[in-house]
PDB file of C-alpha atoms in Angstrom:
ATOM      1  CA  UNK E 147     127.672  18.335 -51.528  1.00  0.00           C
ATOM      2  CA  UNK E 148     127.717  14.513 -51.953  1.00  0.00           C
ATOM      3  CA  UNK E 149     131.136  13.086 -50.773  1.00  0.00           C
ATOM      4  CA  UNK E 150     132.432  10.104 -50.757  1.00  0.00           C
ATOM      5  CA  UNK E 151     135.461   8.877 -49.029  1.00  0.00           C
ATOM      6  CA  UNK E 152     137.662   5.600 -48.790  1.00  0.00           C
ATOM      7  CA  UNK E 153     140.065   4.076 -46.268  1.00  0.00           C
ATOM      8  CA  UNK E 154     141.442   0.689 -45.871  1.00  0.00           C
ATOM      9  CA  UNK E 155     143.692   0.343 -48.786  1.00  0.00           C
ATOM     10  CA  UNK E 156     147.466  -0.625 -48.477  1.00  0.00           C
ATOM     11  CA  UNK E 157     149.951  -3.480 -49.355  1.00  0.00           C
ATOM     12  CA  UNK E 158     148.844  -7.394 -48.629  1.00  0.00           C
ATOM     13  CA  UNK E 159     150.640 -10.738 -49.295  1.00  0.00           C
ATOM     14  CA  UNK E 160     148.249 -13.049 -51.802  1.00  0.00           C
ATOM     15  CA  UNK E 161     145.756 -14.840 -50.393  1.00  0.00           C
ATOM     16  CA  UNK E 162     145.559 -12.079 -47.293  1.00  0.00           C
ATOM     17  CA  UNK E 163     142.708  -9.546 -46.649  1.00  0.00           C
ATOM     18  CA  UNK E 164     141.943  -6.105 -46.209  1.00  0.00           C
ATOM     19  CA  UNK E 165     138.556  -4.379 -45.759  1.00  0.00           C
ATOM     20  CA  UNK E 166     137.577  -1.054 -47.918  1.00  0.00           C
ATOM     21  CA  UNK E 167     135.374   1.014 -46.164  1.00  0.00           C
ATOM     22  CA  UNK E 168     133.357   4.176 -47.928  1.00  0.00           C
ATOM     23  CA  UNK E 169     131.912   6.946 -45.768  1.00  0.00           C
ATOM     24  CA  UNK E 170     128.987   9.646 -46.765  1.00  0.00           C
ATOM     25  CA  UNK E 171     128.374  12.621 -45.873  1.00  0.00           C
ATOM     26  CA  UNK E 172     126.213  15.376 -47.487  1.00  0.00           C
ATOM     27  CA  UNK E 173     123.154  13.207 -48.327  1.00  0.00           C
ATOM     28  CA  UNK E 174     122.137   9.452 -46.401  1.00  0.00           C
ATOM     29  CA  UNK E 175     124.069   6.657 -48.022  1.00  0.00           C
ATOM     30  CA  UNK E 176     120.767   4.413 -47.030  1.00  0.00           C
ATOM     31  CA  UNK E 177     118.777   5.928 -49.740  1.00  0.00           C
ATOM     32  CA  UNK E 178     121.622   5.392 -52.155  1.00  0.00           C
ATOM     33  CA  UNK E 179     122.498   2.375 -54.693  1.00  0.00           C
ATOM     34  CA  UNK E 180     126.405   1.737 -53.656  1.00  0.00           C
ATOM     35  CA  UNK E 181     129.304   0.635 -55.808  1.00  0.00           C
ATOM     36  CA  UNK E 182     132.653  -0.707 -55.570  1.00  0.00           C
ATOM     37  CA  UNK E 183     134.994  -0.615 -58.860  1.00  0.00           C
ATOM     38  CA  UNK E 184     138.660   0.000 -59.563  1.00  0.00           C
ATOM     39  CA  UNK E 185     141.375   0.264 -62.127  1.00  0.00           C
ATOM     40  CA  UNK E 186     144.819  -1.281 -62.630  1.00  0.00           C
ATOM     41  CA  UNK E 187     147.620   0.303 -63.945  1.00  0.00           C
ATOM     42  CA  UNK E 188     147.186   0.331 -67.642  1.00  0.00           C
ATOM     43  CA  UNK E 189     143.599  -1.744 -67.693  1.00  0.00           C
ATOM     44  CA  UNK E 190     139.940  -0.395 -68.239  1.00  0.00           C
ATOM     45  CA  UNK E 191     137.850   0.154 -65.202  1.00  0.00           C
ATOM     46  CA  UNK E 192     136.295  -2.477 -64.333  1.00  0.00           C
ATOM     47  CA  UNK E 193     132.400  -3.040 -61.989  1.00  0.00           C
ATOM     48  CA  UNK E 194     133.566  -4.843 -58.955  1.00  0.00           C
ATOM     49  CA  UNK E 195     130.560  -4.945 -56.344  1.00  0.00           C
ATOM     50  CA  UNK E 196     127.366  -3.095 -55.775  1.00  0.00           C
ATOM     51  CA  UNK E 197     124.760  -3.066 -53.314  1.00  0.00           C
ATOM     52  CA  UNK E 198     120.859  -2.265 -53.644  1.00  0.00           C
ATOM     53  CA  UNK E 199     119.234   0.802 -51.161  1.00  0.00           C
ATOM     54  CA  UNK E 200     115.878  -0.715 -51.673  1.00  0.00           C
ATOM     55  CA  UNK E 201     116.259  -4.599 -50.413  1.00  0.00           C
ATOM     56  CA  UNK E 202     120.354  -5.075 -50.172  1.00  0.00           C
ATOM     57  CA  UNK E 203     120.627  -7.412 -52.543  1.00  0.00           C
ATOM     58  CA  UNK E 204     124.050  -7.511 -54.706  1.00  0.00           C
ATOM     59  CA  UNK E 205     125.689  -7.289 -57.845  1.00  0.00           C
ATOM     60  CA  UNK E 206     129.582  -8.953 -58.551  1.00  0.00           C
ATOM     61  CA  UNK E 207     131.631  -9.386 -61.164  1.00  0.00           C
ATOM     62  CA  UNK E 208     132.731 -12.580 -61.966  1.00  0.00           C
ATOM     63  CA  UNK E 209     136.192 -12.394 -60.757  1.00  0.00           C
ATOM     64  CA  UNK E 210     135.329 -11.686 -57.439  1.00  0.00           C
ATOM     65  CA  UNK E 211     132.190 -14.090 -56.758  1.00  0.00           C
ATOM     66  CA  UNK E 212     132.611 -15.228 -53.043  1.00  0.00           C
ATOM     67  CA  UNK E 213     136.023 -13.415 -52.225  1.00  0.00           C
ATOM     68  CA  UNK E 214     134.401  -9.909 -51.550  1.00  0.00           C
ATOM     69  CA  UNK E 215     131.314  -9.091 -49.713  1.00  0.00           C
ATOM     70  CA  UNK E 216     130.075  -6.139 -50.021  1.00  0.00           C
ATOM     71  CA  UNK E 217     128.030  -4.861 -47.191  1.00  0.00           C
ATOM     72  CA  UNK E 218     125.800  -1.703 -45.086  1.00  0.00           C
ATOM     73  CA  UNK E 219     126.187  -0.275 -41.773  1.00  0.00           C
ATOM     74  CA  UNK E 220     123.442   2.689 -42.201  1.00  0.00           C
ATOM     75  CA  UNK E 221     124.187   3.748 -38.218  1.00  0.00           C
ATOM     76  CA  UNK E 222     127.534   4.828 -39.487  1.00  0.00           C
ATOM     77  CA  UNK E 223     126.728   5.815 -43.086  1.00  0.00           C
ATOM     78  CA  UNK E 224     129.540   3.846 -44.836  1.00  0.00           C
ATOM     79  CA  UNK E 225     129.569   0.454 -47.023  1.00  0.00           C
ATOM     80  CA  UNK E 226     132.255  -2.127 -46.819  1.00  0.00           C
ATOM     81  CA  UNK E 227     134.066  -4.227 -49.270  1.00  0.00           C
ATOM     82  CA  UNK E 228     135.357  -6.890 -47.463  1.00  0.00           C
ATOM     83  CA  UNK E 229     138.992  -8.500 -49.976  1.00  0.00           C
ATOM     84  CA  UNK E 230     139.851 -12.248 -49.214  1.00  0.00           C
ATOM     85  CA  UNK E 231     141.709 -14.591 -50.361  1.00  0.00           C
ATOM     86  CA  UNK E 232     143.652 -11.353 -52.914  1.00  0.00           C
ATOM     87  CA  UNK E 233     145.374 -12.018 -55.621  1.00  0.00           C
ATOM     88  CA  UNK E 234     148.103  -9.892 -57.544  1.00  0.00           C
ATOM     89  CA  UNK E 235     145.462  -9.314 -60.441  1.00  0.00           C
ATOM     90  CA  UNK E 236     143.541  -7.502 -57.701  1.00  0.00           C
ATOM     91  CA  UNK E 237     145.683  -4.756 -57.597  1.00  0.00           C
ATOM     92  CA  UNK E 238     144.487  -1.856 -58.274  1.00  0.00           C
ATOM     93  CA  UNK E 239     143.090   1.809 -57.419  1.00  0.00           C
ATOM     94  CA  UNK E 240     139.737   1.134 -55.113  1.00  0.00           C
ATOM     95  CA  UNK E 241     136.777   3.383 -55.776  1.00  0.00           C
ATOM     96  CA  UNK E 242     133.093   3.883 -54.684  1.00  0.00           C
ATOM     97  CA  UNK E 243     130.708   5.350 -56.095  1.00  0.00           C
ATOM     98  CA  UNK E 244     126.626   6.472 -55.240  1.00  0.00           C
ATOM     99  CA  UNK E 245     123.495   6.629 -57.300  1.00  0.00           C
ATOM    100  CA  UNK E 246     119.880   7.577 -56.707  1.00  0.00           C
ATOM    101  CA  UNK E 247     118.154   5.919 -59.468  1.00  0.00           C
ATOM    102  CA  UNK E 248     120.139   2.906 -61.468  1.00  0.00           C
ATOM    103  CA  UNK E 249     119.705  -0.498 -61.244  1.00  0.00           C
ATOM    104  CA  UNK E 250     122.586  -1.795 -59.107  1.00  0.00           C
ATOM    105  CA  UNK E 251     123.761  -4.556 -62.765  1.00  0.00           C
ATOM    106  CA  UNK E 252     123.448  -1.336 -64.934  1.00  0.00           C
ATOM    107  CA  UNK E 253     125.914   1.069 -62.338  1.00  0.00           C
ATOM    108  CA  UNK E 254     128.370  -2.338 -62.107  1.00  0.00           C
ATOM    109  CA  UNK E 255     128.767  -2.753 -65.678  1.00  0.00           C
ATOM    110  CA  UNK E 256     128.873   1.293 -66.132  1.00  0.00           C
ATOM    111  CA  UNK E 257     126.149   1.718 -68.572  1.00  0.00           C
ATOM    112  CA  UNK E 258     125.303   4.574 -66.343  1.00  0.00           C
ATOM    113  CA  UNK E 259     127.608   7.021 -64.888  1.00  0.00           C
ATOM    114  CA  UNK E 260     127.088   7.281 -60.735  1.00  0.00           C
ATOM    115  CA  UNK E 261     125.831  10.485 -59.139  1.00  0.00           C
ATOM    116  CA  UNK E 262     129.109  10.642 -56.803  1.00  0.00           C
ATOM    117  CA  UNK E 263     132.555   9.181 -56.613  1.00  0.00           C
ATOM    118  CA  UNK E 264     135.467   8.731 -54.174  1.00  0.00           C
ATOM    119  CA  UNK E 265     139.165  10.226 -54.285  1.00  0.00           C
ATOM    120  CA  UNK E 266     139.760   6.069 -54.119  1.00  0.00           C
ATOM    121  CA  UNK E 267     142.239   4.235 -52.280  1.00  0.00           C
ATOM    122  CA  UNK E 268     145.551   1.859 -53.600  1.00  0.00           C
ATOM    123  CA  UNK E 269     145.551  -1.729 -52.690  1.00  0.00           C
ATOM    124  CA  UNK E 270     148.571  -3.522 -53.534  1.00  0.00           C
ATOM    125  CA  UNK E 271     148.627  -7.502 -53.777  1.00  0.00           C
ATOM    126  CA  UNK E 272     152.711  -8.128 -53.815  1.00  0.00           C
ATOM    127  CA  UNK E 273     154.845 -11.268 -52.337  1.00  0.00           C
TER     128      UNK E 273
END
């Protein structure tokens, strides 16, 4: 009923890019709080970027701060992650997620579980 679904993963050289994309369909990604996380082999899950549905405004974790922008294009129903300058430590599984109601800080540090989440997509940072 609520799907999410994400493209744009594969393998890139450090300090390359890529751009995630995540599509909706079943319910209007505009009305929707939007988040990007992911998980490494053997590490935690971890907040990456989220995105407001009432003003745009943005969450990011630490690591990321001015490497990947996270952005809406409501014609099309999907949100973007935009991955520059990658590292290896940025390798991971890729995963978005939706949520009616929680404050974008609260859904990026998962002290509330999403309403919907992708099938994710693998982005490997290799030389």
């Amino acid at each position: 009923q609520l799907q999410l679904v994400e493209s744009g993963g594969g393998l890139v050289q450090p300090g390359g890019s890529l751009r995630l994309s995540c599509a909706a369909s079943g319910f209007t990604l505009d009305a929707y709080n939007i988040g990007w996380f992911r998980q490494a082999p053997g590490k935690e899950s971890e907040g990456v970027a989220c995105i407001s549905a009432v003003d745009d405004s943005t969450y990011y974790a630490d690591s990321v701060k001015g490497r990947f922008p996270i952005s809406r294009d409501n014609a099309e129903n999907t949100v973007y992650l935009q991955l520059n300058a990658m590292k290896p430590e940025d390798t991971a599984v890729y995963y978005c997620a939706a949520d009616l109601w929680t404050h974008i800080q609260d859904m990026c540090t998962q002290r509330n579980a999403p309403d919907a989440w992708g099938q994710g997509t693998l982005v490997t940072v290799s030389s």
